[in-house]
Amino acid sequence: MVDPLSQNTMLRVIPGGALDKIEARQLQDKRKAEEELKLSQVATTNLAGYIRTQFEMMKNHRNSQSGWSERLSEALRTFNGVYSADKLAEIKRFGGSEIYARISAAKCRGASSLLRDVYLQSDRPWGLDPGPDPAIPPNIMQSIQQLLRVEVATMEQGGQQVDPTAMRDRLNMLMTAARQAAKKKSAAQAKIAEDKIDEYLVEGGFYKALAEFIADLPIFPFACIKGPVVRIVPSLNWENGTAISTPRPRMFWERVSPFDIWWTPGAGDIENASIIERSRLSRADLNDLLDLPGYDQAEIRAVLDEYGRGGLSDNWDATDSERAVNESRENPLMNHSGMITCLEFNGNVQGRMLLEQGMDAKYIPDGLRDYMVQAWLIGQHVIKVQLSPSPRKRHNYFITSFEKMPGTPVGNGLTDIIADLQEGANSTLRALMNNMAIASGPQVMVNDSKLAAGEDADDMYPWKRWHFEDDPINGTSQVPISFFQPNSIAQELLAVYDKINGMADDMSAIPRYLQGQSAGGAGRTSSGLAMLMGNASKILQAVAANIDRDVFDPLLTALYDIIMMTDNSGLLTGEESVRVMGVTVAIQRETQRSRQLEFLQITANPIDTAIMGPEGRAQVLRTVSEGIGMPGAEIVPSDDVLKERQQAAQQQQAAAAAGQAQGNQAPKGGNVTGDAGPRVNITGGPQ
């Protein structure tokens, strides 16, 4: 063994004062690192804790205080024709049929079909109006001024006196013509912009989301559609037979389930509420987020690590298990598919909390003010936070109800409106089935004491021989077997059920003939049925007004704002306004089409045609053809083509008139008689 003291080693000798300084500096660095780590954890906990606190407050209010969660569950059960667990236990305890009369589901389907006729047909339920007074281009103003100067100079050179009043009238006439031309050009530009906006909507799946939203609206107390949401998705292009994938941003719209959205309990208007949406992500989705800008990669990796170790808790609600069963999905409590819950928060957060989170101070000038933000939370990890991109500081969730209630975003669906009638119909139909089952055959009474040994009273079949033993005490006075027939009250129960159906028609305002059933009275003829269906369409005017006011108007306005901020092509001028026509379509669709056809027939006369001119008549034809689903712009020529045709026709007429005039000239030799009388052409008529 080698003695370490005998080796040639060197020892570093540090004076006591220097050693103290080194240890103090090391201790200071350690404390600084611990403080930075602590501040980082506190910052994350502050924003994450705030979002989780808001979520718990919203969830408790919906579950226990307001009872909205139970209403959502009951609405879904009603549409699927399923009894609640408590109700089913009572029915089984009593025994008998478990049939469910799906009146509410039929009414919901009828209401959805009417709304689809309004919002998902070829006619757009919205439009884009140009500015009311578009500005006249500067070059046109210069041309008008130059033209007036030329006219004044011409008059002065001709020795004419210039009348100021006449020149002012001339200026007003030119300005009026220029303003009309500017309005016409602005309307044409607005039509092009409208088509472009519709391309964004189609590309982003808006109409698919709208169809799902319309299906939710009569079922639940409220329905929600979200958008636009900008996502970076691959765009596939083919060049020389080679597929080239290029990522590019696109706007999307999606339906949000009423079960997955919460908002501030005290808000009477959804625009002023903070909103939390719950979504489910897979590990693949989180891995994709690592490559996107704006996301905190360290937090995402922490989520992946904790979820892999089983240390990440999910934000499930009390209604999720039953909801999953009614939606034919996996129970989230089992979660074999490995989905991860993410909370998206849209609302105001104090600036100090955002600065602690690490946001740039130039975007948060005042730490005590609140700022509208979007934040995504998984567990205790905020994977992304950003200021709201909306210039109006409004979230991109749009909510309305079939029947709105003042002072709250939650209204009533059709399932709520006819809930009592649905329960009464269920009871009546169960009683009907039970009564029909009981009254379907005779009831048998058997005196078991009189049966012979080995006789089976439960085994009955036609022409069976029964064996009895006589009772020596009681004799044969007692009947060993007797039969009786229970009374059938099926007709009475059917009458009650039909009456409840009629009351449901009145309460829901969705008549049965809208679902293909026969209608009596005026509905026995085709014209009468069309009139009844037209009247039934009017009952959804209030619903269409809710959709127009709460969904289409703010949603299209938000899309308009995004296009104005990001588009450099000059597609929009900023003076356009969104026009929503859902109510108008619901009221006047059939009436308007018939009146258009009547107007087309009435004005088909020379007097009206002369007043309208070819351009006006062409516009009428375009409008009518587009109203019946035909491509009016392709069928009817444009105004420029019509003008070219008019000019060509005028030239042909002028040429024909000139040729006729030359042919009608008399010979130079004078008239036929040679006297000085009136000139006569070769046909003998006076010239």
XYZ file of C-alpha atoms in Angstrom:
687
model
C 0.000 0.000 0.000
C 1.416 3.361 -0.981
C 1.480 6.055 1.604
C -0.228 9.065 0.134
C 1.950 11.355 2.218
C 5.052 9.910 0.553
C 3.806 10.844 -2.953
C 4.960 13.982 -4.684
C 1.712 15.919 -4.474
C 0.957 19.650 -4.505
C -1.590 21.273 -2.244
C -3.300 24.561 -2.986
C -3.068 26.859 -0.034
C -5.797 29.514 0.143
C -5.703 32.222 2.757
C -8.607 32.315 5.168
C -9.980 35.626 3.878
C -9.994 34.487 0.245
C -11.638 31.200 1.142
C -14.393 33.057 2.939
C -14.990 35.204 -0.130
C -15.139 32.165 -2.410
C -17.618 30.380 -0.152
C -19.707 33.522 0.159
C -19.814 33.952 -3.622
C -20.761 30.295 -4.114
C -23.506 30.622 -1.536
C -24.744 33.794 -3.213
C -24.851 32.100 -6.632
C -26.732 29.151 -5.148
C -29.292 31.418 -3.512
C -29.709 33.402 -6.724
C -30.346 30.204 -8.709
C -32.856 29.021 -6.103
C -34.619 32.400 -6.173
C -34.801 32.350 -9.981
C -36.210 28.827 -9.883
C -38.676 29.857 -7.204
C -39.730 32.939 -9.175
C -40.218 30.790 -12.257
C -42.350 28.331 -10.323
C -44.337 31.145 -8.705
C -44.894 32.802 -12.077
C -46.217 29.577 -13.552
C -48.296 28.908 -10.473
C -49.766 32.422 -10.536
C -51.194 32.280 -14.068
C -51.903 28.545 -13.944
C -53.495 28.883 -10.528
C -55.612 31.796 -11.695
C -56.942 29.811 -14.667
C -57.649 26.745 -12.538
C -59.409 28.908 -9.938
C -61.576 30.435 -12.651
C -62.339 26.975 -14.014
C -63.365 25.602 -10.626
C -65.599 28.630 -10.023
C -67.297 28.259 -13.411
C -67.635 24.479 -13.037
C -69.134 24.671 -9.530
C -71.610 27.296 -10.663
C -72.757 25.193 -13.608
C -72.938 21.923 -11.699
C -74.376 22.839 -8.319
C -75.685 26.398 -8.353
C -77.382 26.802 -11.710
C -77.975 23.154 -12.631
C -76.991 23.709 -16.274
C -74.955 20.507 -16.362
C -77.980 18.400 -15.445
C -80.036 20.229 -18.068
C -77.400 19.411 -20.680
C -77.382 15.755 -19.654
C -81.171 15.573 -19.633
C -81.324 17.185 -23.090
C -78.905 14.622 -24.493
C -80.847 11.760 -22.870
C -84.116 13.115 -24.229
C -82.810 13.357 -27.775
C -81.405 9.816 -27.592
C -84.582 8.454 -25.998
C -82.894 7.277 -22.794
C -84.245 7.466 -19.246
C -82.113 8.711 -16.393
C -80.774 6.108 -13.974
C -83.227 7.122 -11.232
C -86.226 7.104 -13.561
C -85.248 3.769 -15.056
C -84.930 2.262 -11.575
C -88.468 3.407 -10.740
C -89.820 1.912 -13.970
C -88.089 -1.405 -13.350
C -89.340 -1.463 -9.770
C -92.892 -1.116 -11.055
C -92.312 -3.486 -13.953
C -93.622 -3.319 -17.460
C -92.517 -1.545 -20.613
C -89.498 0.782 -20.836
C -90.593 2.358 -24.135
C -89.665 6.000 -24.788
C -91.826 8.347 -26.866
C -89.285 10.434 -28.785
C -91.505 13.442 -29.416
C -88.780 15.933 -28.528
C -86.303 14.296 -30.899
C -88.778 14.552 -33.770
C -89.409 18.219 -33.001
C -85.676 18.915 -32.834
C -85.135 17.291 -36.203
C -87.987 19.325 -37.681
C -86.584 22.580 -36.289
C -83.109 21.744 -37.589
C -84.479 21.033 -41.055
C -86.225 24.407 -41.138
C -83.059 26.190 -40.033
C -81.001 24.318 -42.614
C -83.405 25.537 -45.300
C -82.600 29.076 -44.193
C -78.837 28.952 -43.634
C -77.489 26.055 -45.700
C -79.091 26.543 -49.096
C -77.570 28.008 -52.246
C -78.726 31.479 -51.233
C -76.301 33.048 -48.789
C -77.994 34.238 -45.607
C -75.531 37.130 -45.477
C -74.044 39.733 -47.750
C -71.572 42.589 -47.913
C -72.893 46.092 -48.540
C -70.628 48.794 -49.982
C -70.162 52.124 -48.293
C -73.237 54.384 -48.410
C -71.323 57.244 -50.097
C -68.122 56.036 -51.751
C -65.553 58.697 -52.517
C -65.124 59.849 -56.095
C -61.603 59.040 -57.315
C -59.276 62.077 -57.610
C -58.640 61.465 -61.316
C -62.381 61.644 -61.997
C -62.585 64.945 -60.106
C -59.712 66.306 -62.169
C -61.424 65.187 -65.383
C -64.642 66.941 -64.358
C -62.805 70.179 -63.584
C -60.869 70.002 -66.855
C -64.069 69.366 -68.813
C -65.735 72.406 -67.233
C -62.744 74.602 -68.035
C -62.813 73.441 -71.666
C -66.551 74.143 -71.929
C -66.134 77.625 -70.423
C -63.238 78.419 -72.749
C -65.231 77.233 -75.758
C -68.167 79.441 -74.805
C -65.928 82.459 -74.305
C -64.216 81.929 -77.647
C -67.615 81.727 -79.332
C -68.639 85.006 -77.777
C -71.239 83.427 -75.545
C -71.808 84.711 -72.057
C -71.054 82.178 -69.315
C -74.025 81.683 -66.982
C -72.818 80.766 -63.430
C -76.136 79.080 -62.634
C -75.927 76.905 -65.754
C -72.332 75.972 -64.997
C -73.285 75.067 -61.413
C -76.078 72.848 -62.698
C -73.635 71.302 -65.151
C -71.194 70.601 -62.294
C -73.939 69.022 -60.173
C -74.975 66.818 -63.088
C -71.411 65.632 -63.655
C -70.876 65.025 -59.925
C -74.113 63.050 -59.717
C -73.072 60.886 -62.651
C -69.622 60.377 -61.121
C -71.131 59.462 -57.759
C -73.448 56.930 -59.386
C -70.524 55.422 -61.227
C -68.558 55.245 -57.955
C -71.488 53.509 -56.236
C -71.775 51.029 -59.079
C -68.065 50.295 -58.945
C -68.171 49.979 -55.150
C -71.107 47.548 -55.360
C -69.242 45.413 -57.902
C -66.143 45.423 -55.697
C -68.242 44.470 -52.652
C -69.697 41.540 -54.606
C -66.176 40.326 -55.438
C -65.139 40.718 -51.789
C -68.250 38.798 -50.711
C -67.298 35.888 -52.944
C -63.765 35.939 -51.540
C -65.006 35.924 -47.948
C -67.259 32.998 -48.789
C -64.190 31.150 -50.090
C -62.550 31.618 -46.685
C -65.676 30.242 -45.001
C -65.872 27.203 -47.259
C -62.149 26.492 -46.979
C -62.255 26.745 -43.193
C -65.212 24.377 -42.739
C -67.597 27.063 -41.538
C -70.712 25.583 -43.117
C -69.935 22.136 -41.711
C -69.575 23.672 -38.251
C -72.781 25.642 -38.848
C -74.687 22.435 -39.666
C -73.541 20.885 -36.363
C -74.376 24.116 -34.548
C -77.900 24.068 -36.006
C -78.299 20.449 -34.833
C -77.319 21.481 -31.283
C -79.524 24.562 -31.105
C -82.961 22.927 -30.551
C -81.526 20.187 -28.319
C -79.485 22.051 -25.713
C -80.125 25.232 -23.722
C -77.452 26.917 -25.844
C -75.244 26.148 -28.830
C -71.743 27.417 -29.597
C -69.619 27.922 -32.709
C -65.987 29.026 -32.562
C -63.817 30.828 -35.081
C -61.907 31.943 -36.879
C -59.022 29.919 -35.435
C -55.758 30.280 -37.335
C -53.827 27.035 -37.743
C -50.730 26.229 -39.743
C -51.601 23.305 -41.981
C -49.778 21.725 -44.926
C -50.850 22.875 -48.369
C -50.263 20.321 -51.134
C -49.285 21.536 -54.591
C -48.312 19.503 -57.647
C -45.382 20.657 -59.763
C -44.332 18.512 -62.700
C -46.034 15.504 -61.155
C -44.296 15.981 -57.800
C -46.240 16.672 -54.608
C -44.852 19.662 -52.714
C -46.205 20.247 -49.211
C -45.894 23.789 -47.889
C -47.162 24.825 -44.443
C -49.367 27.895 -44.497
C -51.822 29.524 -42.096
C -55.527 28.948 -42.603
C -58.640 30.019 -40.746
C -60.994 27.384 -39.354
C -64.383 27.286 -37.655
C -65.668 24.503 -35.435
C -68.668 23.567 -33.353
C -67.995 23.473 -29.614
C -70.011 21.028 -27.522
C -72.058 22.735 -24.785
C -70.499 20.256 -22.348
C -66.990 21.586 -23.063
C -67.439 25.301 -22.480
C -67.740 27.403 -19.325
C -67.957 31.151 -18.727
C -68.074 33.759 -15.980
C -71.188 33.061 -13.865
C -72.094 36.716 -13.358
C -71.981 37.716 -17.031
C -75.326 38.581 -18.575
C -73.848 38.916 -22.064
C -71.474 36.349 -23.496
C -69.376 39.070 -25.154
C -68.353 40.386 -21.724
C -67.608 36.980 -20.170
C -64.353 35.122 -19.732
C -64.581 31.718 -21.411
C -62.810 28.423 -20.806
C -63.012 25.654 -23.381
C -61.887 22.124 -22.633
C -60.309 20.148 -25.456
C -58.595 16.761 -25.630
C -55.155 16.320 -27.139
C -53.092 13.261 -27.937
C -49.362 12.907 -27.398
C -48.938 13.317 -31.147
C -50.710 16.683 -30.975
C -48.354 17.835 -28.219
C -45.345 16.672 -30.197
C -46.526 18.749 -33.153
C -46.752 21.818 -30.909
C -43.028 21.587 -30.189
C -42.315 22.792 -33.723
C -44.700 25.755 -33.693
C -43.681 29.289 -32.702
C -45.196 30.843 -29.590
C -45.406 27.641 -27.554
C -43.279 27.037 -24.463
C -41.288 23.952 -25.378
C -40.056 23.417 -21.817
C -43.626 23.302 -20.491
C -44.749 20.974 -23.272
C -41.881 18.604 -22.501
C -42.808 18.744 -18.822
C -46.365 17.773 -19.759
C -45.149 14.841 -21.829
C -42.867 13.725 -19.000
C -45.507 13.991 -16.269
C -48.182 12.323 -18.373
C -45.828 9.461 -19.159
C -45.118 9.010 -15.438
C -48.797 9.192 -14.501
C -48.400 12.424 -12.558
C -50.698 14.616 -14.669
C -54.289 15.055 -13.520
C -57.113 15.586 -15.983
C -59.879 18.152 -15.606
C -62.941 15.944 -15.841
C -66.446 17.014 -14.941
C -69.160 15.095 -13.124
C -71.231 14.708 -16.309
C -68.439 13.301 -18.473
C -69.045 9.604 -17.820
C -72.755 9.666 -18.657
C -72.108 11.984 -21.580
C -69.536 9.574 -23.012
C -72.048 6.712 -22.826
C -74.773 8.764 -24.562
C -72.299 9.870 -27.253
C -70.986 6.296 -27.740
C -67.466 7.266 -26.713
C -64.951 5.843 -24.289
C -65.480 6.670 -20.637
C -62.899 9.380 -19.872
C -62.276 7.929 -16.425
C -60.723 4.910 -18.156
C -58.952 6.888 -20.902
C -57.324 3.943 -22.628
C -56.866 6.139 -25.705
C -54.450 8.365 -23.778
C -56.128 11.736 -24.323
C -54.792 14.766 -22.444
C -57.113 17.519 -21.232
C -56.252 21.098 -22.198
C -58.026 24.218 -20.943
C -58.126 27.216 -23.285
C -58.732 30.442 -21.372
C -60.045 33.586 -23.071
C -60.417 36.558 -20.777
C -58.789 39.420 -18.913
C -55.657 38.891 -16.814
C -53.779 41.462 -14.753
C -50.629 42.767 -16.417
C -48.439 41.971 -13.404
C -49.278 38.294 -13.751
C -48.416 38.357 -17.456
C -45.070 40.040 -16.749
C -44.281 37.363 -14.179
C -45.161 34.779 -16.820
C -42.433 36.214 -19.028
C -44.335 38.311 -21.584
C -42.498 41.243 -23.137
C -42.913 44.483 -21.188
C -43.483 46.493 -24.382
C -46.811 44.675 -24.791
C -47.717 45.113 -21.104
C -47.007 48.786 -20.335
C -49.050 48.848 -17.113
C -48.813 45.970 -14.650
C -52.007 46.975 -12.842
C -54.261 46.992 -15.891
C -56.069 43.955 -17.271
C -55.308 42.616 -20.735
C -57.360 40.326 -22.949
C -55.340 37.140 -23.454
C -55.565 33.593 -24.732
C -53.818 30.953 -22.640
C -53.592 27.168 -22.880
C -53.206 25.192 -19.647
C -52.445 21.476 -19.168
C -52.241 20.402 -15.564
C -50.113 23.109 -13.914
C -48.303 24.031 -17.130
C -49.150 27.045 -19.297
C -47.946 25.902 -22.698
C -48.837 29.155 -24.463
C -50.103 32.637 -23.613
C -50.660 35.536 -25.995
C -52.580 38.773 -26.215
C -55.927 38.465 -27.958
C -55.494 39.177 -31.688
C -58.986 40.668 -31.950
C -58.890 44.476 -32.365
C -62.304 44.611 -30.693
C -60.967 42.656 -27.675
C -63.603 39.980 -28.081
C -63.197 36.229 -27.837
C -64.069 34.062 -30.838
C -66.920 32.073 -29.236
C -70.456 32.805 -30.454
C -73.364 31.463 -28.418
C -77.121 31.704 -28.762
C -80.258 29.779 -27.778
C -83.381 28.496 -29.466
C -85.407 30.534 -26.984
C -83.381 33.308 -25.383
C -83.821 34.403 -21.788
C -83.048 38.056 -20.987
C -80.073 38.609 -18.707
C -78.321 35.276 -19.289
C -76.586 33.554 -22.213
C -78.434 30.327 -21.345
C -81.920 30.021 -22.783
C -84.221 27.113 -23.542
C -84.051 24.408 -26.162
C -87.008 22.554 -27.586
C -86.305 19.748 -25.129
C -86.822 22.257 -22.298
C -89.935 23.799 -23.819
C -91.833 20.500 -24.138
C -90.152 18.640 -21.259
C -93.424 18.161 -19.332
C -95.266 16.972 -22.428
C -92.422 14.557 -23.194
C -92.720 13.055 -19.706
C -96.490 12.823 -20.040
C -96.159 11.123 -23.424
C -93.679 8.643 -21.953
C -96.032 7.780 -19.111
C -98.996 7.416 -21.444
C -97.106 5.266 -23.919
C -95.774 2.992 -21.172
C -99.272 2.606 -19.763
C -100.565 1.842 -23.242
C -97.988 -0.874 -23.815
C -98.572 -2.360 -20.363
C -102.325 -2.370 -20.830
C -102.069 -3.959 -24.274
C -99.794 -6.634 -22.862
C -102.107 -7.424 -19.937
C -105.274 -7.322 -22.046
C -103.793 -9.417 -24.859
C -105.097 -12.661 -23.334
C -107.225 -14.043 -20.485
C -106.074 -14.199 -16.884
C -106.273 -17.645 -15.223
C -107.136 -18.416 -11.619
C -106.198 -21.916 -10.404
C -107.172 -23.493 -7.100
C -103.980 -25.451 -6.392
C -105.632 -27.426 -3.571
C -107.933 -29.135 -6.077
C -105.249 -30.122 -8.571
C -104.377 -33.766 -8.821
C -100.946 -34.873 -7.758
C -98.348 -34.052 -10.420
C -100.594 -31.652 -12.289
C -98.645 -28.578 -13.579
C -100.837 -25.494 -13.564
C -98.172 -23.353 -15.226
C -98.152 -25.498 -18.352
C -101.095 -24.448 -20.521
C -101.881 -25.396 -24.120
C -105.039 -25.940 -26.189
C -107.173 -29.013 -25.410
C -105.273 -29.721 -22.256
C -106.999 -32.142 -19.845
C -107.018 -30.981 -16.217
C -107.205 -33.512 -13.377
C -108.695 -32.534 -10.039
C -109.308 -34.212 -6.720
C -112.583 -33.744 -4.875
C -112.483 -32.151 -1.456
C -114.627 -34.313 0.879
C -115.174 -31.406 3.238
C -116.045 -28.581 0.854
C -117.448 -30.785 -1.840
C -117.364 -29.551 -5.436
C -118.883 -26.114 -4.884
C -115.590 -24.341 -5.597
C -114.477 -23.887 -9.224
C -110.986 -25.327 -9.633
C -110.041 -23.092 -12.640
C -111.609 -19.825 -13.784
C -110.792 -17.281 -16.487
C -111.402 -13.544 -16.863
C -110.438 -10.991 -19.515
C -108.789 -7.694 -18.343
C -110.327 -4.565 -19.826
C -108.462 -2.863 -22.648
C -108.288 0.928 -22.484
C -105.951 1.227 -25.457
C -108.283 3.584 -27.335
C -108.510 5.965 -24.380
C -104.726 5.945 -23.943
C -104.211 6.484 -27.667
C -106.549 9.463 -27.549
C -104.552 10.904 -24.648
C -101.303 10.297 -26.501
C -102.636 12.021 -29.629
C -103.795 14.942 -27.517
C -100.341 15.276 -25.980
C -98.847 15.224 -29.475
C -101.156 18.035 -30.490
C -100.178 20.038 -27.430
C -96.522 19.438 -28.308
C -97.219 20.862 -31.783
C -98.639 23.994 -30.200
C -95.911 24.366 -27.571
C -93.005 23.736 -29.927
C -94.595 25.437 -32.939
C -93.210 22.595 -35.084
C -96.266 20.919 -36.696
C -96.186 17.221 -37.488
C -96.753 17.749 -41.206
C -93.260 19.262 -41.404
C -91.981 15.771 -40.681
C -93.934 14.169 -43.534
C -97.112 13.281 -41.654
C -100.501 14.029 -43.166
C -102.228 17.291 -42.323
C -105.955 17.755 -42.176
C -108.017 20.780 -43.110
C -106.205 23.139 -45.463
C -103.280 20.720 -45.612
C -105.223 18.223 -47.711
C -104.359 20.137 -50.890
C -100.896 20.970 -52.208
C -101.503 24.726 -52.156
C -102.991 24.544 -48.675
C -100.082 22.465 -47.412
C -97.636 24.942 -48.948
C -99.459 27.748 -47.154
C -99.302 25.897 -43.829
C -95.602 25.163 -44.264
C -95.002 28.798 -45.113
C -96.768 29.815 -41.911
C -94.738 27.256 -39.957
C -91.546 28.779 -41.334
C -92.525 32.097 -39.828
C -92.443 30.648 -36.335
C -88.670 30.350 -36.585
C -88.219 34.053 -37.230
C -87.251 34.621 -33.598
C -84.741 31.764 -33.747
C -83.291 33.110 -36.993
C -83.061 36.546 -35.393
C -81.073 35.048 -32.502
C -78.665 33.372 -34.931
C -78.292 36.528 -37.011
C -77.682 38.786 -34.035
C -75.552 36.521 -31.845
C -73.627 34.457 -34.417
C -73.534 35.674 -37.999
C -73.150 39.401 -37.395
C -70.249 39.258 -34.866
C -68.616 36.234 -36.538
C -68.513 37.792 -39.997
C -67.409 41.094 -38.501
C -64.483 39.331 -36.794
C -63.541 37.690 -40.109
C -63.794 41.091 -41.815
C -61.396 42.559 -39.224
C -58.839 39.790 -39.764
C -58.952 40.232 -43.541
C -58.522 43.990 -43.166
C -55.451 43.456 -40.924
C -53.753 40.758 -42.987
C -54.793 41.198 -46.630
C -52.675 43.532 -48.785
C -54.545 43.035 -52.052
C -57.012 45.870 -51.459
C -59.901 43.428 -51.467
C -61.752 45.465 -48.862
C -61.842 49.230 -48.438
C -62.958 49.362 -44.813
C -66.236 51.051 -45.681
C -68.198 47.852 -46.260
C -70.737 46.572 -43.757
C -71.953 43.042 -43.081
C -75.590 42.391 -43.930
C -77.269 39.349 -42.331
C -80.482 38.146 -43.959
C -81.445 34.996 -42.065
C -84.741 36.432 -40.859
C -85.497 37.841 -44.289
C -84.847 34.492 -45.913
C -86.989 32.716 -43.315
C -89.893 35.070 -43.931
C -89.770 35.822 -47.615
C -87.981 32.976 -49.391
C -90.970 31.397 -51.098
C -92.964 34.640 -51.242
C -90.055 36.545 -52.704
C -89.429 33.982 -55.421
C -93.068 33.948 -56.511
C -93.159 37.736 -56.557
C -89.977 37.860 -58.609
C -91.531 35.595 -61.211
C -94.693 37.715 -61.204
C -92.621 40.871 -61.643
C -90.750 39.243 -64.528
C -94.016 38.433 -66.285
C -95.712 41.773 -65.592
C -92.801 43.854 -66.903
C -92.501 41.807 -70.113
C -94.068 44.552 -72.241
C -92.654 47.262 -74.536
C -93.425 50.152 -72.185
C -91.623 48.714 -69.142
C -88.787 47.405 -71.300
C -88.264 50.887 -72.728
C -88.175 52.329 -69.202
C -85.773 49.745 -67.764
C -83.625 49.397 -70.828
C -81.643 46.290 -71.696
C -79.366 46.752 -68.673
C -82.257 46.922 -66.209
C -84.012 43.963 -67.787
C -80.779 41.989 -67.642
C -80.422 42.754 -63.934
C -83.952 41.478 -63.291
C -83.166 38.272 -65.177
C -79.960 37.758 -63.196
C -81.719 38.233 -59.874
C -84.581 35.881 -60.699
C -82.322 33.176 -62.117
C -80.005 33.294 -59.093
C -83.046 33.125 -56.802
C -84.110 29.810 -58.331
C -80.613 28.349 -58.136
C -79.421 29.040 -61.677
C -76.140 30.780 -62.636
C -77.579 34.157 -63.582
C -74.204 35.760 -64.273
C -73.431 33.053 -66.836
C -76.867 32.966 -68.473
C -77.429 36.723 -68.852
C -74.689 38.669 -70.670
C -72.879 41.464 -68.870
C -73.705 45.144 -69.371
C -70.623 45.654 -71.527
C -71.663 42.853 -73.878
C -75.167 44.311 -74.063
C -73.763 47.736 -74.956
C -71.632 46.226 -77.703
C -74.688 44.462 -79.083
C -76.689 47.691 -78.983
C -73.977 49.601 -80.813
C -73.693 46.864 -83.423
C -77.483 46.862 -83.909
C -77.532 50.681 -84.229
C -74.777 50.576 -86.825
C -76.654 47.950 -88.805
C -79.843 50.024 -88.646
C -77.986 53.142 -89.758
C -76.388 51.282 -92.641
C -79.740 49.836 -93.676
C -81.377 53.253 -93.501
C -78.642 54.801 -95.613
C -78.979 52.085 -98.237
C -82.723 52.496 -98.328
C -82.400 56.260 -98.731
C -80.065 55.847 -101.694
C -82.407 53.340 -103.309
C -85.388 55.698 -102.928
C -83.752 58.623 -104.770
C -85.506 59.542 -108.106
C -83.653 59.674 -111.518
C -82.085 63.053 -112.542
C -84.201 63.199 -115.743
C -87.163 64.626 -113.875
C -90.612 63.175 -113.466
C -92.459 60.913 -115.832
C -94.811 63.470 -117.343
C -92.105 66.085 -117.797
C -94.311 68.899 -116.417
C -93.563 71.092 -113.419
C -95.906 69.196 -111.111
C -94.912 67.310 -107.932
C -91.971 64.894 -108.215
C -93.009 61.290 -108.387
C -90.807 58.250 -107.902
C -90.751 55.271 -110.153
C -93.491 53.521 -108.229
C -95.903 56.324 -108.881
C -96.185 57.550 -105.329
C -95.460 61.154 -104.321
C -91.926 61.876 -103.088
